Every structure is written in structure tokens, then in C-alpha cells.
CSV table of C-alpha atoms in Angstrom, one decimal:
chain,number,residue,atom,x,y,z
A,144,SER,CA,-0.1,0.0,0.0
A,145,GLU,CA,0.9,3.6,-0.4
A,146,TYR,CA,-0.4,4.3,2.6
A,147,PHE,CA,2.5,1.8,4.4
A,148,GLU,CA,5.1,3.6,6.0
A,149,PHE,CA,8.1,2.5,8.2
A,150,PRO,CA,8.1,4.4,11.7
A,151,GLU,CA,10.7,7.2,11.6
A,152,ASP,CA,12.9,5.5,14.8
A,153,PRO,CA,16.5,6.3,14.8
A,154,ASN,CA,16.9,3.6,17.5
A,155,ALA,CA,14.9,1.0,15.5
A,156,THR,CA,16.9,1.2,12.2
A,157,ASP,CA,17.3,-2.6,10.7
A,158,LYS,CA,15.2,-3.9,13.6
A,159,LEU,CA,11.7,-3.6,12.0
A,160,ILE,CA,10.0,-6.3,10.4
A,161,PRO,CA,6.4,-5.8,8.4
A,162,VAL,CA,3.6,-8.2,9.5
A,163,ILE,CA,1.0,-9.0,7.0
A,164,HIS,CA,-2.0,-11.8,6.5
A,165,SER,CA,-2.6,-13.4,3.2
A,166,TYR,CA,-5.6,-15.5,2.6
A,167,PRO,CA,-5.0,-16.4,-1.4
A,168,GLN,CA,-8.1,-18.6,-1.9
A,169,ASN,CA,-10.8,-17.0,0.7
A,170,ASN,CA,-9.7,-14.4,2.0
A,171,VAL,CA,-12.8,-12.4,3.0
A,172,LYS,CA,-16.0,-13.2,4.8
A,173,PRO,CA,-18.3,-14.8,3.5
A,174,TRP,CA,-15.8,-17.5,2.8
A,175,SER,CA,-16.1,-17.9,-1.2
A,176,ASN,CA,-14.2,-21.2,-1.5
A,177,GLU,CA,-13.7,-20.7,-4.8
A,178,ALA,CA,-11.8,-23.5,-6.5
A,179,TYR,CA,-8.0,-22.5,-7.1
A,180,SER,CA,-6.9,-21.6,-10.1
A,181,GLN,CA,-4.5,-19.9,-12.4
A,182,SER,CA,-6.1,-16.9,-12.0
A,183,ILE,CA,-6.0,-17.0,-8.2
A,184,LYS,CA,-2.2,-17.7,-8.1
A,185,SER,CA,-1.8,-14.6,-10.7
A,186,SER,CA,-4.2,-12.4,-8.9
A,187,LYS,CA,-3.4,-13.4,-5.2
A,188,ILE,CA,0.0,-15.3,-4.8
A,189,ASP,CA,2.3,-13.7,-7.6
A,190,LYS,CA,0.8,-10.1,-7.1
A,191,CYS,CA,1.4,-10.2,-3.5
A,192,PHE,CA,4.6,-11.6,-3.4
A,193,ALA,CA,5.6,-8.8,-6.4
A,194,LEU,CA,4.5,-6.4,-3.7
A,195,LEU,CA,6.5,-7.8,-1.3
A,196,ASP,CA,9.7,-8.0,-3.5
A,197,GLU,CA,9.4,-4.3,-4.6
A,198,ALA,CA,8.4,-2.8,-0.8
A,199,PHE,CA,10.6,-5.1,1.2
A,200,PHE,CA,12.6,-8.3,0.1
A,201,SER,CA,14.6,-6.4,-2.5
A,202,LYS,CA,15.9,-4.1,0.4
A,203,ASN,CA,16.6,-7.0,2.3
A,204,ILE,CA,13.6,-6.5,4.7
A,205,PRO,CA,12.2,-9.9,6.1
A,206,VAL,CA,8.3,-10.1,6.1
A,207,TYR,CA,6.5,-12.3,8.7
A,208,ILE,CA,3.5,-13.6,7.4
A,209,SER,CA,1.0,-14.0,10.8
A,210,GLU,CA,-1.5,-16.0,9.3
A,211,THR,CA,-2.3,-17.6,6.0
A,212,GLY,CA,-4.0,-20.6,4.8
A,213,CYS,CA,-7.3,-22.0,3.2
A,214,SER,CA,-10.1,-23.3,4.7
A,215,ILE,CA,-10.4,-27.3,4.7
A,216,GLU,CA,-13.6,-26.5,2.5
A,217,SER,CA,-11.6,-25.0,-0.4
A,218,PRO,CA,-11.4,-27.2,-3.2
A,219,GLY,CA,-7.6,-27.1,-4.4
A,220,ARG,CA,-6.4,-26.1,-1.1
A,221,GLU,CA,-3.1,-28.3,-1.2
A,222,GLU,CA,-2.3,-26.8,-4.7
A,223,CYS,CA,-3.1,-23.1,-3.4
A,224,MET,CA,-0.7,-23.7,-0.7
A,225,LYS,CA,2.1,-25.6,-2.4
A,226,ASP,CA,2.3,-22.3,-4.8
A,227,PHE,CA,2.2,-20.2,-1.7
A,228,CYS,CA,5.2,-22.2,0.3
A,229,THR,CA,6.7,-21.9,-2.9
A,230,GLU,CA,6.8,-17.9,-3.3
A,231,VAL,CA,8.0,-17.6,0.6
A,232,THR,CA,11.1,-20.2,0.0
A,233,LYS,CA,12.3,-18.4,-3.0
A,234,SER,CA,16.2,-17.1,-3.1
A,235,GLY,CA,16.2,-13.6,-1.8
A,236,ARG,CA,13.3,-13.7,0.2
A,237,SER,CA,13.8,-13.9,4.5
A,238,CYS,CA,10.3,-15.0,5.4
A,239,SER,CA,8.2,-16.8,8.0
A,240,PHE,CA,4.5,-17.7,8.2
A,241,ALA,CA,2.1,-19.4,10.8
A,242,HIS,CA,-1.1,-20.9,9.5
A,243,HIS,CA,-4.3,-19.6,10.9
A,244,ASP,CA,-5.9,-22.3,13.2
A,245,ASP,CA,-9.2,-21.0,13.9
A,246,THR,CA,-8.7,-19.5,17.1
A,247,THR,CA,-11.6,-17.9,16.9
A,248,VAL,CA,-13.5,-20.9,17.2
A,249,VAL,CA,-15.5,-21.2,20.7
A,250,ASP,CA,-16.7,-25.0,20.7
A,251,LYS,CA,-16.6,-27.6,18.3
A,252,THR,CA,-19.4,-26.4,16.3
A,253,ASN,CA,-17.4,-24.0,14.9
A,254,THR,CA,-20.4,-21.3,15.4
A,255,GLU,CA,-18.4,-18.2,15.7
A,256,SER,CA,-16.4,-18.5,12.5
A,257,GLY,CA,-19.1,-19.4,10.3
A,258,GLY,CA,-19.1,-22.1,7.6
A,259,ALA,CA,-15.4,-22.2,7.1
A,260,SER,CA,-12.7,-23.8,9.0
A,261,PHE,CA,-9.1,-23.7,9.6
A,262,MET,CA,-9.1,-25.7,12.2
A,263,LEU,CA,-6.0,-28.3,11.7
A,264,TYR,CA,-5.3,-28.5,15.5
A,265,ASP,CA,-7.9,-29.2,18.5
A,266,LYS,CA,-7.3,-26.5,20.7
A,267,PHE,CA,-9.6,-28.2,23.2
A,268,THR,CA,-8.0,-31.9,23.2
A,269,ASN,CA,-4.6,-30.1,22.5
A,270,GLU,CA,-4.0,-32.5,19.2
A,271,TRP,CA,-3.5,-32.1,15.8
A,272,LEU,CA,-6.4,-33.2,13.8
A,273,PRO,CA,-5.1,-36.9,12.1
A,274,GLU,CA,-7.7,-35.9,8.7
A,275,HIS,CA,-5.3,-33.0,8.2
A,276,LYS,CA,-2.0,-34.8,8.2
A,277,ASP,CA,-0.9,-35.1,4.7
A,278,TYR,CA,-1.7,-31.5,4.3
A,279,LEU,CA,0.2,-30.3,7.3
A,280,ASP,CA,3.1,-32.6,6.2
A,281,MET,CA,3.0,-31.4,2.6
A,282,ILE,CA,3.2,-27.6,4.1
A,283,PHE,CA,6.2,-28.8,6.7
A,284,ASP,CA,8.2,-30.3,3.6
A,285,MET,CA,7.7,-27.1,1.4
A,286,MET,CA,9.1,-25.0,4.5
A,287,LYS,CA,12.3,-26.9,4.7
């Protein structure tokens, strides 16, 4: 955004890291759950990282992506996250991200979050959900 500016603080030079959220497949409520396509890749993932390259990575400024993911209902979420992880790990980028895990879920019926869920970890039992093991393994493998 042209409105974003780093704070001017001489004591913070080279110590600030921008934080963003990126939901390439379904980034607004109500969740669209649109099937992943090359159109989404170019308009969301490629565009996002081109902007990050221009604003930060080209200036050796790392970026922290504090939330990302695709809801478990999203068709093609695996391909979407593969493309996202490929961009995150490209040479010249210093980037870290945390996968959004539906911390807004107040109970197991997912009533607060609505129809979409990003829940891969059950905070009520403190366990990873086994039905998402392949998805999580893919993300962890891509981020090595």
C-alpha cells in the first residue's frame, strides 16, 4: 500500500519487520471457497509477492506472514498452499509464516467462525487433527 510507511525511529533502524496476513484462496467473509485456479495464483499469490519483493525483499527487509491458509472446505487448497510456500521460500526472501488455525472457534460446532474452518489443531484436546496430516506434512516439507 502506498499508505504504509515504516516508523521513523533512529533506534529501530534495521530492527523492524512488517507483518501481513495473506489468504490467497479465500480472504474475505463470507468465505468464497472458490476452486483454486491459475487466476487466483496470478491475482493473489504472484501479485502479493511481487509487491513484497518491491517494498521489502529488494531492500533486504524480512517479512512475517502472521496468518495464512485456506479453509478445509476450499477445493484445491493443497495446490494453493504449495504455490504459496514456493513463493515464500524463493531465493532472496527472508520470510516466515504461521498457518491460521481458527483461534476464533469457541466450541466444536465452529459456530463463531461460520461455514469455513481453518482448524488443523484442536485446542480443546491439544492435538493435531489426524485427517489433515497429509496437508500439514506437505506444508512442513515445503518450508524446509
